[in-house]
Coordinates of C-alpha atoms in Angstrom, one line a residue:
M12 CA 124.9 89.1 69.7
P13 CA 123.4 90.2 73.0
E14 CA 125.0 93.2 74.6
T15 CA 125.8 93.8 78.2
A16 CA 123.8 96.5 80.0
T17 CA 125.4 98.9 82.4
R18 CA 123.7 99.6 85.7
P19 CA 123.6 103.4 86.4
E20 CA 125.3 104.3 89.6
S21 CA 123.4 106.6 92.0
D22 CA 124.8 110.0 92.8
P23 CA 126.8 109.6 96.1
G24 CA 125.9 113.1 97.0
T25 CA 122.2 112.4 97.0
P26 CA 121.0 110.8 100.3
A27 CA 118.7 107.8 99.8
R28 CA 115.1 108.2 100.9
A29 CA 114.3 106.1 104.0
R30 CA 111.8 103.3 103.5
S31 CA 109.2 102.8 106.2
W32 CA 109.6 99.5 108.1
W33 CA 106.0 99.4 109.2
G34 CA 104.0 101.2 106.5
W35 CA 103.9 101.9 102.8
G36 CA 106.7 103.5 100.9
Y37 CA 108.9 106.4 102.1
T38 CA 108.8 107.8 105.6
D39 CA 108.9 111.3 104.3
A40 CA 105.7 110.8 102.3
H41 CA 103.5 109.6 105.2
P42 CA 100.7 111.9 106.3
D43 CA 101.5 114.0 109.3
D44 CA 99.4 114.0 112.4
A45 CA 97.2 116.9 111.3
E46 CA 96.4 115.2 108.0
C47 CA 95.6 111.9 109.8
V48 CA 93.1 113.7 112.0
A49 CA 91.5 115.5 109.0
M50 CA 91.1 112.1 107.3
G51 CA 89.7 110.5 110.4
S52 CA 87.0 113.2 110.7
L53 CA 85.5 111.8 107.4
L54 CA 84.8 108.4 109.1
P55 CA 82.5 108.7 112.2
G56 CA 83.9 106.8 115.2
T57 CA 87.6 107.0 114.5
L58 CA 90.1 108.0 117.2
A59 CA 90.5 111.6 118.4
A60 CA 94.3 111.5 117.8
P61 CA 96.5 109.3 115.7
L62 CA 98.3 106.3 117.0
P63 CA 102.0 107.0 117.4
V64 CA 104.4 106.0 114.7
P65 CA 105.9 102.6 115.8
Q66 CA 109.6 102.3 116.6
V67 CA 111.8 99.3 116.1
A68 CA 113.3 99.8 119.6
D69 CA 109.8 99.1 121.1
L70 CA 109.6 95.6 119.7
N71 CA 112.2 94.0 122.0
I72 CA 113.6 91.8 119.2
G73 CA 115.6 88.9 120.7
R74 CA 118.6 87.1 119.5
P75 CA 118.3 84.8 116.5
A76 CA 117.4 81.2 117.2
L77 CA 120.2 80.0 115.0
T78 CA 123.5 81.2 113.7
P79 CA 124.6 80.5 110.2
P80 CA 128.0 79.1 109.4
A81 CA 130.9 81.4 108.8
S82 CA 130.8 80.6 105.1
L83 CA 127.4 82.3 104.9
G84 CA 128.1 85.1 107.4
H85 CA 128.8 87.7 104.8
L86 CA 125.4 87.2 103.3
V87 CA 123.4 87.3 106.5
T88 CA 122.5 89.9 109.1
A89 CA 120.7 89.8 112.4
D90 CA 120.3 93.6 112.7
P91 CA 117.0 94.3 114.5
G92 CA 116.0 97.0 112.1
E93 CA 116.5 94.8 109.1
R94 CA 114.6 92.0 110.8
A95 CA 111.7 94.2 111.6
A96 CA 111.5 95.6 108.1
H97 CA 111.3 92.0 106.8
A98 CA 108.8 90.7 109.2
M99 CA 105.6 91.6 107.3
G100 CA 104.3 92.9 104.0
K101 CA 102.3 96.1 103.5
A102 CA 98.6 95.0 103.9
Y103 CA 96.3 96.9 106.2
R104 CA 96.6 93.9 108.5
D105 CA 100.4 94.3 108.7
V106 CA 100.2 98.0 109.2
I107 CA 97.8 97.9 112.1
R108 CA 99.7 95.1 113.8
A109 CA 102.8 97.2 113.7
L110 CA 100.9 100.2 115.0
R111 CA 99.6 98.1 117.9
G112 CA 103.0 96.5 118.6
R113 CA 102.0 93.0 117.5
P114 CA 104.0 92.4 114.3
G115 CA 104.0 88.6 114.7
R116 CA 107.0 86.4 114.4
I117 CA 110.1 88.4 113.3
P118 CA 112.6 86.6 111.1
D119 CA 115.8 85.5 112.9
L120 CA 118.0 86.4 110.0
V121 CA 117.9 88.4 106.7
A122 CA 120.0 87.2 103.8
R123 CA 121.0 89.1 100.8
P124 CA 122.6 86.7 98.2
E125 CA 124.6 88.1 95.4
R126 CA 124.6 85.2 92.9
D127 CA 122.7 82.0 92.2
Q128 CA 125.3 79.9 94.1
D129 CA 124.6 82.0 97.2
V130 CA 120.9 81.2 97.0
A131 CA 121.6 77.5 96.6
D132 CA 124.0 77.5 99.6
L133 CA 121.5 79.3 101.8
L134 CA 118.8 76.8 100.8
D135 CA 121.1 73.8 101.5
W136 CA 121.9 75.2 105.0
A137 CA 118.2 76.0 105.7
G138 CA 117.1 72.5 104.6
A139 CA 119.6 70.8 106.9
H140 CA 118.6 72.9 109.9
Q141 CA 114.8 73.2 109.6
V142 CA 115.0 76.9 108.8
A143 CA 112.0 78.4 107.0
V144 CA 113.0 80.5 104.0
I145 CA 110.6 83.4 103.0
P146 CA 111.5 84.9 99.6
F147 CA 110.8 88.6 100.3
G148 CA 110.9 90.4 96.9
G149 CA 110.4 94.1 97.7
G150 CA 108.2 93.3 100.7
S151 CA 105.1 94.9 99.2
S152 CA 102.8 91.9 99.6
V153 CA 99.3 92.8 100.7
V154 CA 98.2 89.2 101.3
G155 CA 100.5 87.9 104.0
G156 CA 102.9 86.5 101.4
V157 CA 106.2 87.4 103.0
E158 CA 105.7 86.6 106.7
Y159 CA 106.0 83.4 108.8
R160 CA 103.0 82.1 110.7
G161 CA 103.4 79.1 113.0
D162 CA 106.2 77.4 114.9
A163 CA 107.1 74.3 112.9
H164 CA 110.6 75.5 112.0
R165 CA 113.6 76.2 114.3
A166 CA 114.3 79.6 112.7
V167 CA 113.1 81.9 110.0
L168 CA 115.3 83.4 107.2
S169 CA 114.0 86.2 105.1
L170 CA 115.6 86.0 101.6
D171 CA 116.1 89.4 100.0
L172 CA 117.4 89.3 96.4
T173 CA 117.7 93.1 95.9
S174 CA 121.5 92.8 95.7
M175 CA 120.9 90.8 92.5
D176 CA 119.5 93.7 90.6
R177 CA 121.3 94.0 87.2
V178 CA 120.2 93.8 83.6
L179 CA 122.8 91.3 82.5
E180 CA 122.2 91.2 78.8
I181 CA 120.1 92.9 76.2
D182 CA 119.2 91.2 72.9
A183 CA 118.2 94.1 70.7
A184 CA 117.3 91.9 67.7
S185 CA 114.8 89.9 69.8
R186 CA 114.0 92.9 71.9
S187 CA 114.5 91.1 75.2
A188 CA 116.7 91.2 78.2
R189 CA 118.1 88.9 80.9
I190 CA 117.4 90.5 84.2
Q191 CA 118.2 89.5 87.8
A192 CA 115.1 89.0 89.9
G193 CA 116.0 91.3 92.6
A194 CA 115.8 94.5 90.5
L195 CA 113.3 96.9 91.9
G196 CA 111.1 98.6 89.3
P197 CA 113.0 101.9 89.0
V198 CA 116.4 100.2 89.1
L199 CA 115.3 97.9 86.2
E200 CA 113.9 100.8 84.1
D201 CA 117.0 102.9 84.7
Q202 CA 119.1 100.2 83.1
L203 CA 116.8 99.8 80.1
R204 CA 116.2 103.5 79.4
P205 CA 119.6 104.2 77.7
H206 CA 118.7 101.5 75.1
G207 CA 115.4 103.1 74.3
L208 CA 113.6 100.1 75.8
T209 CA 111.2 99.4 78.6
L210 CA 109.6 96.4 80.2
R211 CA 106.6 98.7 80.7
H212 CA 105.2 96.8 83.7
F213 CA 104.0 99.3 86.3
P214 CA 102.0 98.0 89.2
Q215 CA 101.0 100.4 91.9
S216 CA 103.9 99.1 93.9
F217 CA 106.4 99.8 91.1
E218 CA 108.9 101.7 93.2
F219 CA 108.9 99.1 96.0
S220 CA 108.6 95.7 94.3
T221 CA 111.0 93.5 92.3
L222 CA 110.9 91.6 89.0
G223 CA 111.1 88.3 90.9
G224 CA 108.2 89.4 93.1
W225 CA 106.1 90.3 90.0
L226 CA 106.9 86.9 88.5
A227 CA 106.3 84.9 91.7
T228 CA 102.9 86.5 92.2
R229 CA 101.8 86.9 88.6
A230 CA 101.5 90.6 89.2
G231 CA 99.2 92.9 87.3
G232 CA 100.6 96.0 85.7
H233 CA 99.2 99.3 84.4
Y234 CA 97.9 97.9 81.1
A235 CA 94.1 97.6 81.5
T236 CA 93.8 95.4 78.4
V237 CA 95.8 92.8 76.5
H238 CA 99.1 92.8 78.4
T239 CA 97.5 92.9 81.9
H240 CA 99.9 90.5 83.7
I241 CA 103.6 90.0 84.0
D242 CA 103.1 86.6 82.4
D243 CA 102.7 88.2 79.0
F244 CA 106.4 89.5 79.1
V245 CA 108.1 86.3 80.1
Q246 CA 110.5 84.6 77.7
S247 CA 112.2 82.2 80.1
L248 CA 112.9 81.8 83.8
R249 CA 115.9 80.6 85.9
V250 CA 114.9 79.0 89.2
V251 CA 117.0 77.7 92.1
A252 CA 115.0 75.1 94.1
P253 CA 116.3 73.1 97.1
A254 CA 116.4 70.0 94.9
A255 CA 117.7 71.4 91.6
T256 CA 118.5 74.5 89.5
G257 CA 117.1 74.9 86.0
E258 CA 116.4 77.4 83.2
S259 CA 113.8 77.2 80.5
W260 CA 114.7 77.9 76.8
R261 CA 114.2 81.3 75.3
L262 CA 111.5 80.9 72.7
P263 CA 108.9 83.1 71.1
G264 CA 106.4 80.3 71.6
S265 CA 106.3 76.6 72.1
G266 CA 103.8 73.7 72.1
A267 CA 106.2 71.3 73.8
G268 CA 104.0 70.0 76.6
P269 CA 103.0 72.0 79.7
S270 CA 105.0 75.2 80.0
P271 CA 107.8 74.9 82.5
D272 CA 107.6 78.7 83.2
R273 CA 103.9 78.3 84.2
M274 CA 104.9 76.0 87.0
F275 CA 106.8 78.9 88.7
L276 CA 104.8 81.9 87.6
G277 CA 102.5 82.5 90.6
S278 CA 104.2 79.9 92.8
E279 CA 104.9 82.6 95.4
G280 CA 108.3 81.2 96.4
T281 CA 106.9 77.8 97.4
L282 CA 108.6 75.7 94.7
G283 CA 111.9 77.6 94.1
V284 CA 113.5 81.0 94.0
I285 CA 113.3 82.8 90.7
T286 CA 116.8 84.4 90.3
E287 CA 116.8 85.5 86.6
A288 CA 114.4 85.9 83.7
W289 CA 114.6 86.8 80.0
M290 CA 111.8 89.4 79.6
R291 CA 110.2 90.7 76.4
L292 CA 110.7 94.4 76.0
Q293 CA 109.1 97.3 74.1
E294 CA 110.2 100.5 72.6
R295 CA 109.4 103.4 74.9
P296 CA 106.1 105.1 74.0
R297 CA 106.3 108.4 72.2
H298 CA 102.6 109.1 71.6
K299 CA 99.9 109.3 74.2
A300 CA 96.3 110.4 74.4
S301 CA 93.9 110.4 77.3
A302 CA 90.4 111.5 78.2
S303 CA 87.7 111.0 80.9
V304 CA 84.1 110.2 80.4
A305 CA 81.5 110.8 83.1
F306 CA 78.3 108.8 83.7
A307 CA 75.2 109.5 85.7
D308 CA 74.4 105.7 85.9
F309 CA 77.0 103.2 86.9
G310 CA 75.2 100.4 85.1
R311 CA 75.5 102.2 81.8
A312 CA 79.1 102.9 82.5
L313 CA 79.7 99.2 82.9
D314 CA 78.1 98.7 79.5
A315 CA 80.3 101.3 78.0
V316 CA 83.5 99.7 79.4
R317 CA 82.3 96.3 78.0
A318 CA 81.9 97.9 74.6
V319 CA 85.4 99.3 74.7
A320 CA 86.9 96.0 75.9
Q321 CA 85.1 94.1 73.2
S322 CA 86.4 96.4 70.5
D323 CA 89.8 96.1 68.9
L324 CA 91.0 99.4 70.3
A325 CA 93.1 97.9 73.2
P326 CA 93.5 101.0 75.5
A327 CA 96.4 101.0 77.8
N328 CA 94.2 102.5 80.5
C329 CA 90.5 101.8 80.9
R330 CA 89.6 102.3 84.5
L331 CA 86.1 102.9 85.7
L332 CA 85.6 104.7 89.0
D333 CA 82.3 104.5 90.8
P334 CA 80.9 107.7 92.3
G335 CA 82.6 107.1 95.7
E336 CA 86.0 106.2 94.1
A337 CA 85.7 109.2 91.7
A338 CA 85.0 111.6 94.5
L339 CA 87.9 110.2 96.6
A340 CA 90.3 110.7 93.7
G341 CA 89.0 114.2 93.0
A342 CA 87.9 113.1 89.5
S343 CA 84.2 113.9 90.1
R344 CA 82.3 116.2 92.5
D345 CA 78.7 115.7 91.2
G346 CA 78.2 112.0 92.0
S347 CA 79.1 110.8 88.6
S348 CA 81.1 107.6 87.8
V349 CA 84.2 108.3 85.7
L350 CA 85.8 106.3 83.0
V351 CA 89.5 107.1 82.6
L352 CA 90.8 106.2 79.1
G353 CA 94.4 106.3 77.8
F354 CA 96.2 105.1 74.7
E355 CA 99.9 104.9 73.9
S356 CA 102.2 103.9 71.1
A357 CA 105.9 103.9 70.2
T358 CA 105.2 104.2 66.5
A359 CA 102.1 106.3 65.6
P360 CA 99.7 108.9 67.1
V361 CA 96.8 107.4 69.0
G362 CA 94.3 110.2 69.0
D363 CA 92.0 108.5 66.6
R364 CA 91.8 105.4 68.7
L365 CA 91.0 107.5 71.8
A366 CA 88.3 109.5 69.9
T367 CA 86.6 106.2 68.8
A368 CA 86.7 104.9 72.4
V369 CA 85.2 108.2 73.7
D370 CA 82.4 107.9 71.0
L371 CA 81.7 104.4 72.2
A372 CA 81.4 105.6 75.8
R373 CA 79.2 108.5 74.8
A374 CA 76.9 106.1 73.0
H375 CA 76.2 104.5 76.4
G376 CA 75.3 107.8 78.1
G377 CA 78.7 109.2 78.9
R378 CA 79.7 112.8 78.6
G379 CA 83.4 113.3 78.0
E380 CA 85.9 116.1 77.9
T381 CA 87.8 116.8 74.7
P382 CA 90.5 114.1 74.3
T383 CA 94.0 115.4 74.8
T384 CA 97.3 114.2 73.5
G385 CA 100.9 114.5 74.7
R386 CA 104.3 113.1 75.0
A387 CA 105.2 110.2 77.3
A388 CA 105.5 110.9 81.0
A389 CA 108.9 111.9 82.1
T390 CA 109.5 109.4 84.9
P391 CA 108.6 105.7 85.6
A392 CA 106.7 106.7 88.7
A393 CA 104.5 109.0 86.6
D394 CA 104.2 106.3 84.0
S395 CA 103.0 103.8 86.6
A396 CA 99.9 105.9 87.3
A397 CA 99.5 107.5 83.9
G398 CA 98.4 104.4 82.0
G399 CA 98.5 106.2 78.7
A400 CA 97.9 109.7 80.0
G401 CA 99.7 112.4 78.1
S402 CA 101.1 115.6 79.5
G403 CA 98.0 117.5 78.5
A404 CA 95.6 115.0 80.3
D405 CA 92.3 116.4 81.4
S406 CA 91.5 117.3 85.0
A407 CA 89.9 114.0 85.9
V408 CA 92.8 112.0 84.5
T409 CA 95.3 114.1 86.3
A410 CA 93.4 113.9 89.6
W411 CA 93.1 110.1 89.3
R412 CA 96.8 109.8 88.5
S413 CA 97.8 111.7 91.6
A414 CA 95.4 109.8 93.9
F415 CA 96.6 106.5 92.5
L416 CA 100.1 107.1 93.8
R417 CA 99.0 108.7 97.1
M418 CA 96.3 106.2 98.1
P419 CA 98.5 103.7 100.0
Y420 CA 99.9 106.4 102.2
L421 CA 96.4 107.7 103.0
R422 CA 95.4 104.2 104.0
D423 CA 98.2 104.1 106.5
G424 CA 97.1 107.5 107.8
L425 CA 93.6 106.2 108.4
A426 CA 95.0 103.1 110.1
R427 CA 96.7 105.5 112.6
M428 CA 93.2 106.8 113.3
G429 CA 92.0 103.4 114.2
A430 CA 90.1 102.9 110.9
V431 CA 89.8 99.5 109.2
V432 CA 90.7 100.0 105.6
E433 CA 90.5 96.9 103.5
T434 CA 91.1 96.5 99.8
F435 CA 90.4 93.4 97.7
E436 CA 90.2 92.7 94.0
T437 CA 88.7 89.9 91.8
A438 CA 87.6 89.2 88.3
A439 CA 84.4 87.8 86.9
T440 CA 82.7 87.4 83.5
W441 CA 80.5 90.3 82.3
D442 CA 77.2 88.3 83.0
R443 CA 78.1 88.0 86.7
L444 CA 79.7 91.4 87.2
P445 CA 76.7 93.6 88.1
A446 CA 75.3 91.1 90.7
L447 CA 78.8 90.6 92.1
I448 CA 79.4 94.3 92.7
D449 CA 75.9 94.8 94.2
A450 CA 76.5 91.8 96.5
V451 CA 79.8 93.1 97.7
R452 CA 78.4 96.5 98.5
T453 CA 75.4 95.0 100.4
E454 CA 76.9 92.1 102.2
V455 CA 80.3 93.5 103.0
G456 CA 78.7 96.7 104.1
A457 CA 76.4 94.8 106.4
A458 CA 79.3 92.8 107.8
A459 CA 81.3 96.0 108.5
L460 CA 78.3 97.6 110.3
K461 CA 77.7 94.5 112.4
A462 CA 81.4 94.2 113.4
T463 CA 81.9 97.9 114.2
G464 CA 78.5 99.6 114.8
H465 CA 79.5 102.1 112.1
P466 CA 78.5 102.4 108.5
A467 CA 81.2 101.6 106.0
T468 CA 82.3 103.4 102.9
I469 CA 82.6 100.9 100.0
N470 CA 84.0 102.0 96.7
C471 CA 84.7 100.1 93.5
R472 CA 86.8 100.6 90.4
L473 CA 87.5 98.4 87.4
T474 CA 91.3 98.1 87.1
H475 CA 91.6 95.7 84.1
V476 CA 89.1 94.7 81.4
Y477 CA 88.8 91.9 79.0
P478 CA 86.4 91.0 76.2
D479 CA 84.8 88.4 78.5
G480 CA 84.9 90.1 81.9
A481 CA 86.6 92.6 84.1
A482 CA 88.5 93.0 87.4
P483 CA 86.7 95.1 90.0
Y484 CA 88.8 96.4 92.9
F485 CA 87.0 97.3 96.2
T486 CA 88.0 99.6 99.0
V487 CA 86.2 99.3 102.4
A488 CA 86.8 101.9 105.1
V489 CA 85.1 101.9 108.5
A490 CA 85.9 103.1 112.0
G491 CA 87.2 100.1 114.1
R492 CA 87.2 99.2 117.7
P493 CA 90.4 100.2 119.4
G494 CA 92.7 97.2 119.8
E495 CA 90.4 94.9 117.8
E496 CA 91.1 96.2 114.3
V497 CA 92.7 92.9 113.1
E498 CA 89.8 90.8 114.2
I499 CA 87.4 93.2 112.4
W500 CA 89.6 93.0 109.3
D501 CA 89.4 89.2 109.4
E502 CA 85.6 89.2 109.7
I503 CA 85.2 91.6 106.7
K504 CA 87.7 89.6 104.7
A505 CA 85.9 86.3 105.4
V506 CA 82.5 87.8 104.2
A507 CA 84.1 89.3 101.1
S508 CA 85.8 86.0 100.2
D509 CA 82.5 84.1 100.6
V510 CA 80.7 86.6 98.3
L511 CA 83.4 86.1 95.7
H512 CA 83.2 82.3 95.9
R513 CA 79.4 82.3 95.6
H514 CA 79.5 84.4 92.5
R515 CA 82.4 82.3 91.0
A516 CA 84.7 85.3 91.0
T517 CA 88.4 84.6 91.6
I518 CA 89.8 85.1 95.0
T519 CA 92.5 87.3 93.5
H520 CA 93.1 88.8 90.1
H521 CA 96.5 90.3 90.7
H522 CA 97.3 90.5 94.5
A523 CA 98.4 86.8 94.8
V524 CA 97.2 84.2 97.3
G525 CA 99.7 84.5 100.2
R526 CA 98.3 83.3 103.5
D527 CA 95.3 85.6 103.6
H528 CA 93.7 84.1 100.5
R529 CA 94.4 80.5 101.2
P530 CA 90.8 79.5 102.1
G531 CA 89.4 81.0 98.9
Y532 CA 92.2 79.6 96.8
D533 CA 91.6 76.1 98.1
L534 CA 88.0 76.3 97.1
Q535 CA 88.8 77.7 93.6
R536 CA 91.6 75.2 92.8
P537 CA 90.6 72.0 91.0
E538 CA 91.6 68.8 92.9
P539 CA 93.7 67.2 90.1
F540 CA 95.8 70.4 90.0
A541 CA 96.1 70.4 93.8
L542 CA 97.5 66.8 93.7
A543 CA 100.0 67.8 91.1
L544 CA 101.0 70.9 93.0
R545 CA 101.6 68.9 96.2
A546 CA 103.7 66.4 94.3
A547 CA 105.8 69.3 92.8
K548 CA 106.3 70.7 96.3
D549 CA 107.5 67.3 97.6
A550 CA 109.9 66.9 94.7
L551 CA 111.4 70.4 94.6
D552 CA 111.3 71.3 98.3
P553 CA 111.6 68.0 100.2
H554 CA 112.3 69.6 103.5
R555 CA 109.3 72.0 103.1
I556 CA 111.3 75.1 104.0
L557 CA 110.1 77.5 101.2
N558 CA 107.4 79.9 102.3
P559 CA 105.5 77.5 104.5
G560 CA 101.7 77.9 104.5
V561 CA 101.5 79.7 101.1
L562 CA 99.5 77.8 98.4
L563 CA 99.9 74.5 100.4
D564 CA 100.0 73.3 104.0

């Protein structure tokens, strides 16, 4: 029989770290002014001094446009700080708008339901009063997925499920668990750890995103091969929609028609609110091995990664950093590209698999350090970056792991210096990949220079790899024009999206569609599917209150 999990209680003597309402992560982890200036000096044309950290008090947040009934009052707040923190996600576009005092429409109310019935009651009220409902997750969206744009609704309600954060049941025999969708990554793993189990899904936003957010956006995790997306761990979903509530069966597999779970995976809160999921778990890994391999030629490095991806080795980590990305991470100082490899297992040593992967990479011109092995990382936060790295990981692996966790904070520091720092990711088949990467570097670089008058830094890394293709992740950094950073961001984004479309690369591999990727998604989506999606929206959300403007008009 399934057992009930116990949620560990936090130590009341330990103060909670404050989350930033305007930028990434924790306020105490943000770069200070001196560090911002030092980073800005690396990009010609940035500001002489950083923009001040924005304050909620400067936003002049007005009264809510609508008041909920008394029966819902205990679930809802109109606190200005809460409303500001739920106004946007964590994209560069969001950060610079907050820094410039232009956050857009701030939600009138923030709701924190505690059970499914609360969600249903909130949706009933919102539908009857033309209130837009924006499922918030952990608020880490980087594609405009958790904000409201427009004026078609009387009021805006941000729906925050983080009070629904418990592992409700664990089925040890089936190695699965029923988990509420509002569980943040660390909260979820803390409840699984005493049972020797893990979901082992570690996106970069692990600390600040929820299970429901991962499911609604089809999030990518730390696995570079095989189990690359949250989809791979889903056993069944429970969804509360304005029109109905339903739950799919728990099954190891089924051929009974189109998958009901697939309708809601990636639906981004437009069809219903995912409140629970049965998720497939794993034993916690006990064996790890990692190594890095350097390449003088990026093209040969791509060939090496393809060889590893098309083998049966299935590394947990197989990330290729181009010279710029490797230098930024401190993984290389001689202009080399660096391949970071990692393997892990709960049952057997993985050193032989790593050695074989390193040999494959060396056969394509790589030069690698001696592979190292070690025990599993001690904390989930370390796991999220480690991707199979052991405690004895080589210097390049260690540098990359540290940079991986720090990078979003550094982006915000550059934003304070007036820089435009854009990231976007995609996926394409191996035959298209080299030309795609070259086109992004050339055309996006030209667009950034035209928009700003300054040369841009454009770096690329492969985050996930498959036998038939890979997912390149690009970072663009350039000095902006004071006060016009959003417009420049929009210009660069439009050019990047056009390049992806022309090369038949997806508009997003794991960042979701949101509002920022809508034009590219509309071009990629087949029309018969669009017809079916519109019909599903009409049936499940007849008042069109759920996340308006995402996926559909």
